[in-house]
Coordinates of C-alpha atoms and ligand atoms in Angstrom, one line a residue:
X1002 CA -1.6 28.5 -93.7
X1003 CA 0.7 27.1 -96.4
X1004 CA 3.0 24.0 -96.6
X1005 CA 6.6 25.7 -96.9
X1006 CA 9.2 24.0 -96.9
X1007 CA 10.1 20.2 -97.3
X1008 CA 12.9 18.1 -96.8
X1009 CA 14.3 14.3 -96.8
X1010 CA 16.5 13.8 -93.6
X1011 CA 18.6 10.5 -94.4
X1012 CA 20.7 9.3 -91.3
X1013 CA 22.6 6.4 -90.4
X1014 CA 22.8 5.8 -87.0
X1015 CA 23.8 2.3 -86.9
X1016 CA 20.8 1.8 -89.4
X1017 CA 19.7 3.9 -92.2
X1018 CA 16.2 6.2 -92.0
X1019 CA 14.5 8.5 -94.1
X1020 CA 12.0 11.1 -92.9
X1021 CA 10.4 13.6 -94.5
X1022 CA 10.0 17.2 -92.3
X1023 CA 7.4 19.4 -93.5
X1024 CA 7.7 23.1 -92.4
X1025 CA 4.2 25.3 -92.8
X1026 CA 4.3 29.0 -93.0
X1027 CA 3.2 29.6 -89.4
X1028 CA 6.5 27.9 -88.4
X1029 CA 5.2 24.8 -87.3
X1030 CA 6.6 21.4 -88.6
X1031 CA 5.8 17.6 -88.9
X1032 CA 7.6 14.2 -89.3
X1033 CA 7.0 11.5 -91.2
X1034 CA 9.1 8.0 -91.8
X1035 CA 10.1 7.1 -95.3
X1036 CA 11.9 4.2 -94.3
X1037 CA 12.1 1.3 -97.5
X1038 CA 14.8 -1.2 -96.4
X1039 CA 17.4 -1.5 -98.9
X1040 CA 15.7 1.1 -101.0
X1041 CA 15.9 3.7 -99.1
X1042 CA 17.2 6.3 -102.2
X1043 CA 14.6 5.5 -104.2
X1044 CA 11.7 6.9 -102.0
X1045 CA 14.0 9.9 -101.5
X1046 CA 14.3 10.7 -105.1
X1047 CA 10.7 10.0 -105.2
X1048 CA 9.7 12.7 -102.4
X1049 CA 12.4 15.4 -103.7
X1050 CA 11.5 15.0 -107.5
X1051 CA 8.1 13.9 -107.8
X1052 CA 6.1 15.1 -104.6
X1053 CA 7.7 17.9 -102.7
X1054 CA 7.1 20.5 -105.4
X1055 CA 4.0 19.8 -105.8
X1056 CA 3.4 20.3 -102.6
X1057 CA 4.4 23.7 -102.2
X1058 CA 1.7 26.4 -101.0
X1059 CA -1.1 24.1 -100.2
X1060 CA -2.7 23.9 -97.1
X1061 CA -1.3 21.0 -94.8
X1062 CA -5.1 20.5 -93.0
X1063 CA -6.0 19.1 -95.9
X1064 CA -4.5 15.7 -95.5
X1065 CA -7.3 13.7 -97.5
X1066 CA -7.2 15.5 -100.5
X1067 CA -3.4 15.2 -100.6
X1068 CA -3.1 12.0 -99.9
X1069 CA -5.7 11.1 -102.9
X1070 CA -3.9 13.7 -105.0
X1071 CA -0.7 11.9 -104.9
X1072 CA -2.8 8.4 -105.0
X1073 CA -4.6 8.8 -108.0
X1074 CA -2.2 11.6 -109.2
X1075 CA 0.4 9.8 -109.8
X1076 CA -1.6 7.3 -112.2
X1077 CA 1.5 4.9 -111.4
X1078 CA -0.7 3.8 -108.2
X1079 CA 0.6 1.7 -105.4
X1080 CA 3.5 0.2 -105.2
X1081 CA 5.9 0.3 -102.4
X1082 CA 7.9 3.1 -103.2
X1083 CA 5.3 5.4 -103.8
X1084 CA 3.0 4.2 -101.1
X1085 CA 5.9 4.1 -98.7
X1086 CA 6.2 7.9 -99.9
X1087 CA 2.5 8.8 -99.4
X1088 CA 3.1 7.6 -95.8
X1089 CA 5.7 9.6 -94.8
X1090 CA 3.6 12.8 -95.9
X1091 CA 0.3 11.7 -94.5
X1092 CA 2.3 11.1 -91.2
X1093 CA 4.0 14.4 -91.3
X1094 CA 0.7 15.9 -92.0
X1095 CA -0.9 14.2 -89.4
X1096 CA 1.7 15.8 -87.2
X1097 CA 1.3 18.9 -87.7
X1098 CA -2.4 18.9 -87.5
X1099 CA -2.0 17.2 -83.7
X1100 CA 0.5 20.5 -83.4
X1101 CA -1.9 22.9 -84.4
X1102 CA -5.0 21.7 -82.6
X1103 CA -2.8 21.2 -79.3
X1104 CA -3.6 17.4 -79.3
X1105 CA -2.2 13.9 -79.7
X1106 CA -2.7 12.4 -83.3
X1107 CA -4.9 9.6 -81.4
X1108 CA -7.0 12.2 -80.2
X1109 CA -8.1 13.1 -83.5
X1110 CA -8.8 10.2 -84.6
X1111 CA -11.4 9.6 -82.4
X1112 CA -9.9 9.1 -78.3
X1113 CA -7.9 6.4 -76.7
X1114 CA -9.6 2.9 -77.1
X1115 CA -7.0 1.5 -74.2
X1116 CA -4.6 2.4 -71.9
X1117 CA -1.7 1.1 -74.1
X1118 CA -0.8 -1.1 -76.7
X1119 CA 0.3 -4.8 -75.9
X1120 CA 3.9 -5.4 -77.5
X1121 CA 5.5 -8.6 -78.7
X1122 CA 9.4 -8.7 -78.2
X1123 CA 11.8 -11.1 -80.0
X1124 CA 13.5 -14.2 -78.5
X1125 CA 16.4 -15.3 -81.2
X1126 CA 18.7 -18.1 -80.1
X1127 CA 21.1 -19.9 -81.9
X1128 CA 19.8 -23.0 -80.8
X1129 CA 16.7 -24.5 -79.1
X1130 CA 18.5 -23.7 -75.6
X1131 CA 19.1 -20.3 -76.3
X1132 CA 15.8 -19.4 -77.2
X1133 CA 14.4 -21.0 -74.7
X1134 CA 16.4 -18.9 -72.4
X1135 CA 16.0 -15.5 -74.6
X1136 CA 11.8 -16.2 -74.1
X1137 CA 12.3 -16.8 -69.8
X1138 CA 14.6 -12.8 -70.1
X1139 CA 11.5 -12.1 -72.6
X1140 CA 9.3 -12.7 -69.5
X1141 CA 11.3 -11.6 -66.6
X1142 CA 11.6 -8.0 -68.9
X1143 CA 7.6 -7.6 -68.2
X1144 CA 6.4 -8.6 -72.2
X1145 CA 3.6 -10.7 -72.6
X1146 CA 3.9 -11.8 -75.8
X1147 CA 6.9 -13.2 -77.3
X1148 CA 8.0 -14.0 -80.8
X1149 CA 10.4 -17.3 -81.2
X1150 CA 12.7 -17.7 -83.9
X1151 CA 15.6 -20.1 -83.7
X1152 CA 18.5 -21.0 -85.6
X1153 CA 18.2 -25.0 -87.7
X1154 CA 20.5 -27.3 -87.4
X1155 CA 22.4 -27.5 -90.8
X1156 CA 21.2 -24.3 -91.7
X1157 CA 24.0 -21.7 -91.5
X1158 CA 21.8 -18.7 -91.0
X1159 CA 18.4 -18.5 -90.7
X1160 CA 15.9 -15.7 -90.5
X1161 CA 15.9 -13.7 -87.4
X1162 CA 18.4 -15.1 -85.7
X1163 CA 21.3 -13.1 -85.0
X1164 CA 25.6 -13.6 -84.5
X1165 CA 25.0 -13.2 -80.7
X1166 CA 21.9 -13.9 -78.0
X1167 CA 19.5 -11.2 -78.8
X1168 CA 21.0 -9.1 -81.3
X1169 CA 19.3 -9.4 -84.9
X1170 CA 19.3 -6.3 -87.5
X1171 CA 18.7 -8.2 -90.8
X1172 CA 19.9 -5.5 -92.7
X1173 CA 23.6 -5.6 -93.7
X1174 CA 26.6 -2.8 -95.0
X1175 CA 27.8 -3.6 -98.0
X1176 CA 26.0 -5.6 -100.8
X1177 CA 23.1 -8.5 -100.5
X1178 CA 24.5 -11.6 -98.1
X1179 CA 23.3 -14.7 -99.5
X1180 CA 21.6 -17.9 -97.5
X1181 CA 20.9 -21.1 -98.0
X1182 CA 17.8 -22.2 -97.3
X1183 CA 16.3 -26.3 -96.8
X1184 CA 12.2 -26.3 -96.0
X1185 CA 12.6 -29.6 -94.9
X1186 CA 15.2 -29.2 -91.8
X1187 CA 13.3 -26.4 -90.8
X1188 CA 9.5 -28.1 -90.5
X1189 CA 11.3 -30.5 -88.4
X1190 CA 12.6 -28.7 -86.0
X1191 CA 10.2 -25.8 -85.4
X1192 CA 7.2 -27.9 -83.4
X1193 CA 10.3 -29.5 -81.5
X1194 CA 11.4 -25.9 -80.3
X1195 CA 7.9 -24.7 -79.1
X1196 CA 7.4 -28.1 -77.6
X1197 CA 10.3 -26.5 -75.2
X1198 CA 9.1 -23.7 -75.4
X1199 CA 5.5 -24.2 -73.7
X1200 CA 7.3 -26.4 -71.3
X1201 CA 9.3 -23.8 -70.0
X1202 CA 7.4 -21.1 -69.9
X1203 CA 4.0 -22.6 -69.3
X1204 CA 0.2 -21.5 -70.4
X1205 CA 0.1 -18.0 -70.3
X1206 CA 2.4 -16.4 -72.0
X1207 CA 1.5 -15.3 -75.6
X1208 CA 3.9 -17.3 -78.5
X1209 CA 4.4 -15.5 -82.2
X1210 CA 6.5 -17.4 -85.0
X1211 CA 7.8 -15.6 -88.1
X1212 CA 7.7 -18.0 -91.0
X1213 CA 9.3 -15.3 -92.8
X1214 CA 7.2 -16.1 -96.6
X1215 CA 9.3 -19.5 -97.0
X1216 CA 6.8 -22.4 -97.4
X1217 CA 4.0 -23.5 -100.1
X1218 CA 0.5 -23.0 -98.6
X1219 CA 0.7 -27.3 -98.0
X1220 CA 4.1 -27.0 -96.1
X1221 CA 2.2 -24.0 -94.1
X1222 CA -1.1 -25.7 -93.3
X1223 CA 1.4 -29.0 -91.8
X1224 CA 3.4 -26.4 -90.1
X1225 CA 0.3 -24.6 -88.7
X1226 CA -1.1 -28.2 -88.1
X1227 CA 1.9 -29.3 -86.1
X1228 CA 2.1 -26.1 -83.9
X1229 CA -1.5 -26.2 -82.9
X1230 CA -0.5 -28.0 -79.7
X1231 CA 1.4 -25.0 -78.7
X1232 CA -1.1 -22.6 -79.1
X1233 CA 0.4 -19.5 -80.6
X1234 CA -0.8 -16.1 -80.9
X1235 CA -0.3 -16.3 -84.4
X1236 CA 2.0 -17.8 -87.2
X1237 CA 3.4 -14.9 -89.4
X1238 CA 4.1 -15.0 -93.4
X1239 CA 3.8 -18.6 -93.6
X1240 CA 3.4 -18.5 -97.6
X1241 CA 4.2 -15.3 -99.9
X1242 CA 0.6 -13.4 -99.9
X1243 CA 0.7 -12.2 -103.5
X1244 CA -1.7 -14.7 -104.3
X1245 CA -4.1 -14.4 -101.6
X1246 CA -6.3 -17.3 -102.2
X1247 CA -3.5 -19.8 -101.6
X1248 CA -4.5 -18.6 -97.8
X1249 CA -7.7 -21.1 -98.5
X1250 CA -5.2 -24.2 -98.1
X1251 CA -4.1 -23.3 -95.1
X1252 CA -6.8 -22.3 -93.7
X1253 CA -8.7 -25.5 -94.6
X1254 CA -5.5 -27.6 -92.4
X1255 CA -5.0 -25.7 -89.4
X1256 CA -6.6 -23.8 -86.5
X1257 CA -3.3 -21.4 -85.9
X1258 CA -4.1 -17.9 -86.3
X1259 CA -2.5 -16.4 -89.5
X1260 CA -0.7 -13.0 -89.6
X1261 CA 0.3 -11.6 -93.1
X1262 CA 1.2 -8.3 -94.0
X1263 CA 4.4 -6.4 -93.7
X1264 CA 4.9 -6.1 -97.1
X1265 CA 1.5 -4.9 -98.2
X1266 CA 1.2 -1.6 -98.8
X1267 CA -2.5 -1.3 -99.8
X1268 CA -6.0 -2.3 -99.1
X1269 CA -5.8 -4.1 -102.5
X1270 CA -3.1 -6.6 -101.0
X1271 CA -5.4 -7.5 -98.5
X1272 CA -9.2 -7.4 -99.6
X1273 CA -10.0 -10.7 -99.9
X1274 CA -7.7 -12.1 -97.3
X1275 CA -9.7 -10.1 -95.1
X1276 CA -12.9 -10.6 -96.5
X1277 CA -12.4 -14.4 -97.0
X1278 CA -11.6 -14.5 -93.3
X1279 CA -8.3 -16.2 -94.2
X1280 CA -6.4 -14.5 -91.6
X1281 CA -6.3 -12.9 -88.3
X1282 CA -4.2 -10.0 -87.9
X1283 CA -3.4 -7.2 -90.7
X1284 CA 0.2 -6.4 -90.1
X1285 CA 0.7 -3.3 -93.0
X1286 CA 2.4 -0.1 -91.5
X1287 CA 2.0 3.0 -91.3
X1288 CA 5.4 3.5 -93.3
X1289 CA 4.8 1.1 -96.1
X1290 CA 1.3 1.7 -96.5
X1291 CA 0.0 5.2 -97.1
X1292 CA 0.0 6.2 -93.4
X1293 CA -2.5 6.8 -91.3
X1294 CA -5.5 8.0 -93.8
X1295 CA -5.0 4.4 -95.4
X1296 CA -4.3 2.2 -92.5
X1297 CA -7.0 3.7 -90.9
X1298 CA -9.7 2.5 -93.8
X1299 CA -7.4 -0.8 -93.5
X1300 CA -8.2 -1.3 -90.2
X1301 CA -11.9 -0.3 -90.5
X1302 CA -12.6 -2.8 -92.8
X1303 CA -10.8 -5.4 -91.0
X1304 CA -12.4 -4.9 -88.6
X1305 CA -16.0 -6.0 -90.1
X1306 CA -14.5 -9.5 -90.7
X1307 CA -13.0 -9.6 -87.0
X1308 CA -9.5 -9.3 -88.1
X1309 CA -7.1 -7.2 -85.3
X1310 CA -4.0 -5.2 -86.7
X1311 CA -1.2 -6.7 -85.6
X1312 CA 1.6 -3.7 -86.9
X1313 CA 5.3 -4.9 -88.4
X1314 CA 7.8 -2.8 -85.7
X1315 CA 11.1 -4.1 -86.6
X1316 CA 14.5 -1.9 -86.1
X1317 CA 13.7 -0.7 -89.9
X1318 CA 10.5 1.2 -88.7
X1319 CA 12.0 4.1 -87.2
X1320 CA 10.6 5.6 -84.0
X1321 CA 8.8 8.3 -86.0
X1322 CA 6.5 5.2 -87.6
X1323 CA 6.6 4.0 -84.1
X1324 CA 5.2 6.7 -82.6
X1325 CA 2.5 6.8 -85.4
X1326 CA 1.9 3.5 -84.9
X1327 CA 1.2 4.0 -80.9
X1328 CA -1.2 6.7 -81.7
X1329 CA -2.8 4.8 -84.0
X1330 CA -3.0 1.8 -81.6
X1331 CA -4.5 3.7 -78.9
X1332 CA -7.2 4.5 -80.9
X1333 CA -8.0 1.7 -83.4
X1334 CA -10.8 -0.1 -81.7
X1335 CA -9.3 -3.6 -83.4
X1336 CA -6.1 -3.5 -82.6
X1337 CA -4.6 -6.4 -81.6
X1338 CA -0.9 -6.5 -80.8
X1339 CA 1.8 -4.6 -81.7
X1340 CA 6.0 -5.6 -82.8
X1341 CA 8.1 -4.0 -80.8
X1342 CA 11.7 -4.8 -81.7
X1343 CA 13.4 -1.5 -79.8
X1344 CA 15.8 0.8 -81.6
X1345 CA 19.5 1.5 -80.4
X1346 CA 20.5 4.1 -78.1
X1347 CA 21.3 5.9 -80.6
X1348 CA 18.5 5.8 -82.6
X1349 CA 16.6 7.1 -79.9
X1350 CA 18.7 10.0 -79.4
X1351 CA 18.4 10.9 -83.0
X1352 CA 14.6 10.8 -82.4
X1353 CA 13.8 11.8 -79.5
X1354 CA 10.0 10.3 -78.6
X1355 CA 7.0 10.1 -76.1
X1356 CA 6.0 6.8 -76.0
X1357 CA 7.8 4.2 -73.7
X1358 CA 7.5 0.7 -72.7
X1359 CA 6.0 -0.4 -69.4
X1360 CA 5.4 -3.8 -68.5
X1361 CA 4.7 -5.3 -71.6
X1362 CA 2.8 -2.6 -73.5
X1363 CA 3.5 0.3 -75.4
X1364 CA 2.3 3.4 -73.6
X1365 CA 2.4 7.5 -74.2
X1366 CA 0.9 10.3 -72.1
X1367 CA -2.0 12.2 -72.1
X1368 CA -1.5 15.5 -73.8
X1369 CA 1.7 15.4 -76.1
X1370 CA 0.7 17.5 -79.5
X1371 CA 1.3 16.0 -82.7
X1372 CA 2.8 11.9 -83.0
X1373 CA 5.4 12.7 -80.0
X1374 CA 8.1 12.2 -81.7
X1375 CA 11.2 14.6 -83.1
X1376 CA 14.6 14.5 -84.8
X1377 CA 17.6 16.1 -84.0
X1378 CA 19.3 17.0 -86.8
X1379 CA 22.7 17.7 -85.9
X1380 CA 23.4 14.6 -84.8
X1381 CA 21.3 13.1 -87.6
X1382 CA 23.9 14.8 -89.9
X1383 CA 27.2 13.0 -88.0
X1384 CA 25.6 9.9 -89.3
X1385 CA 25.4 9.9 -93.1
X1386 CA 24.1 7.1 -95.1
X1387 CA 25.8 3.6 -95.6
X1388 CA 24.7 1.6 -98.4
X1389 CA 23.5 -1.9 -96.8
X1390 CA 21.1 -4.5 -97.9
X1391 CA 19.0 -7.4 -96.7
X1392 CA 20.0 -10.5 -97.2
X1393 CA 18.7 -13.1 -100.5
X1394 CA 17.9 -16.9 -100.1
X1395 CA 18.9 -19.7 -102.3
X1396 CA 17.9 -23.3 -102.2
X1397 CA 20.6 -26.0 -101.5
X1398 CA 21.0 -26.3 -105.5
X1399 CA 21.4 -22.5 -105.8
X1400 CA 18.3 -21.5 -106.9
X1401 CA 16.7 -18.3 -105.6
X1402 CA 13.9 -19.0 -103.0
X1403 CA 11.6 -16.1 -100.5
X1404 CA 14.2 -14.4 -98.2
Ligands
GCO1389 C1 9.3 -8.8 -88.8 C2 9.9 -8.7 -90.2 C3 11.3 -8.2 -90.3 C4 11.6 -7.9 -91.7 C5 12.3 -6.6 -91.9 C6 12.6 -6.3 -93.3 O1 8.4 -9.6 -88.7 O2 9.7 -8.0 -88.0 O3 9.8 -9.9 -90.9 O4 12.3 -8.9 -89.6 O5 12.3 -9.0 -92.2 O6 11.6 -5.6 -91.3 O7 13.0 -5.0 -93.5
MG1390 MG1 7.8 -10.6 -90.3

């Protein structure tokens, strides 16, 4: 059996994806995400130029030798772009050996470890109020865990909060929007908003907060230091990670567990934060980090140090990573929670896919072949790319500062 044909399938359907279908000579095909937010040409240039034609004729069982021949082939290694393109192979690949063996991906990779994966939804309000109110529909909508991210007064925009009560695609048409950002205002008023919070909603349910990469490591440790009260489930990106021994300081200041992540897309990213102990959840992709055959050493090794995966699953992740990612989850003995920020209805008819929510957690039956998900192309095609970007962030005095 030999890999035949290959293709990039770029669609728009009030959001842009990539995916990469891989055809065999037998006639049977997989799916993989190549999804890069704002960069989505690049990694298709990448998989047309670079990768598909070499690619050609090989057998697409053997999915660890091609993933280490376009690692180490490429000598260029890591990166997002490339690793983002590894992915959507690896998936794809990964899809068409659950095909071919008449099994789900999880099933390969060693059974179901649970019966589903628990999800975290998002609660955006404007204001205090409003996401006080967007957690209590959180609830009453079955989730269990629930990420909080509010808007600051004097802040015009802030991360994750939307133009309306629950709606937040940070990705825009047209050219990077620009935000001003003040550390300051926001310290202040994010203990005060999970103060109300807890107080609405009580003990039980499960509270996440995105810092979103914009404090020093000191500003994070007082943040983490502050919210302790409120016992979250985890504080996310409170400090860029590209230094990851600035984790230390926080670590030495607070007791809140530390998620970091999304924007890894190796094991290097994460060795010592992992080793060190400096965090709690892993939150690399499948899409942005090599697929399965890499998260899956990820996870392993996180999971010597007692650190859960905690997936990235925002509207940019398209339901083929999605369904990746609930295979993966089903399996992965560490896994710990999972972001689940749901597509459009349109999105969803463009990809078609197994796994559903139910009462909080992410679930998919027994028997589908492959990752259980598919694309319709045709109506892929009445939705053609628009160029859009996410937004920048500068400081009150103009300078750039961590979107
Ligand atoms: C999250 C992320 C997203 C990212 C987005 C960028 O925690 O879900 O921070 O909101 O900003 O996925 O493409
Ligand atoms: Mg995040």
């Amino acid at each position: 059996m030999k890999i035949e044909r290959l293709q990039t399938i770029v669609t728009c359907p009030g959001r842009n994806f990539v995916t990469v279908k891989i055809t065999t000579s037998d006639g049977v095909h997989g799916l993989g995400d190549a999804t890069l937010n704002g960069r989505e040409l690049a990694v298709r240039a990448y998989l047309e130029e670079h990768v598909f034609p070499c690619l050609v004729g090989r057998d697409p069982r053997d999915i660890e030798d091609i993933w280490q021949y376009l690692y180490r082939g490429a000598y260029w290694r890591r990166g997002p772009v490339t690793m983002t393109a590894i992915a959507a192979i690896d998936m794809a690949l990964w899809d068409i050996l659950g095909k071919l063996a008449g099994m789900p991906v999880y099933r390969l990779l060693g059974g179901r470890s649970r019966a589903g994966l628990m999800v975290y939804g998002h609660a955006n309000g404007r204001d205090h109020e409003e996401a006080v109110d967007e957690v209590r529909r959180h609830v009453e909508a079955g989730y269990q865990a629930v990420r909080v991210q509010s808007g600051v007064p004097g802040l015009d925009k802030v991360y994750g909060v939307g133009p309306a009560a629950g709606f937040y695609e940070p990705a825009q048409k047209g050219l990077p929007p620009e935000e001003r950002w003040d550390t300051a205002l926001y310290l202040r008023h994010t203990p005060e908003l999970f103060r109300k919070v807890r107080e609405a909603v009580g003990p039980d349910v499960h509270l996440l907060h995105d810092a979103h990469h914009r404090l020093t490591p000191i500003e994070a440790g007082r943040l983490g230091k502050d919210l302790e009260p409120y016992r979250l489930f985890w504080l996310e990106d409170p400090t860029p990670a590209e230094n990851q021994e600035s984790f230390r300081l926080i670590r030495q200041h607070t007791t809140t567990p530390l998620a970091v992540g999304e924007v890894f897309n190796s094991v290097w990213d994460c060795k010592d934060l992992i080793r060190e102990q400096l965090i709690d959840y892993i939150r690399s992709t499948l899409v942005h980090a090599g697929g399965i055959t890499h998260l899956r050493r990820i996870a392993d090794y996180a999971a010597l140090y007692q650190v859960r995966t905690g997936f990235h699953g925002a509207t940019d992740l398209s339901p083929v990573c999605m369904a990746a990612a609930v295979n993966f989850g089903l399996w992965a003995p560490n896994f710990g929670i999972q972001e689940l920020m749901p597509h459009s209805a349109l999105t969803d008819a463009v990809f078609p896919h197994a796994y559903r929510f139910d009462k909080g957690f992410l679930v998919m039956d027994d028997e589908v072949p492959g990752l259980g998900v598919e694309i319709d192309e045709a109506l892929a095609a009445q939705h053609p790319y628009e160029r859009a970007y996410l937004p920048v962030a500068r400081l009150r005095d103009g300078a750039m500062w961590n979107w």
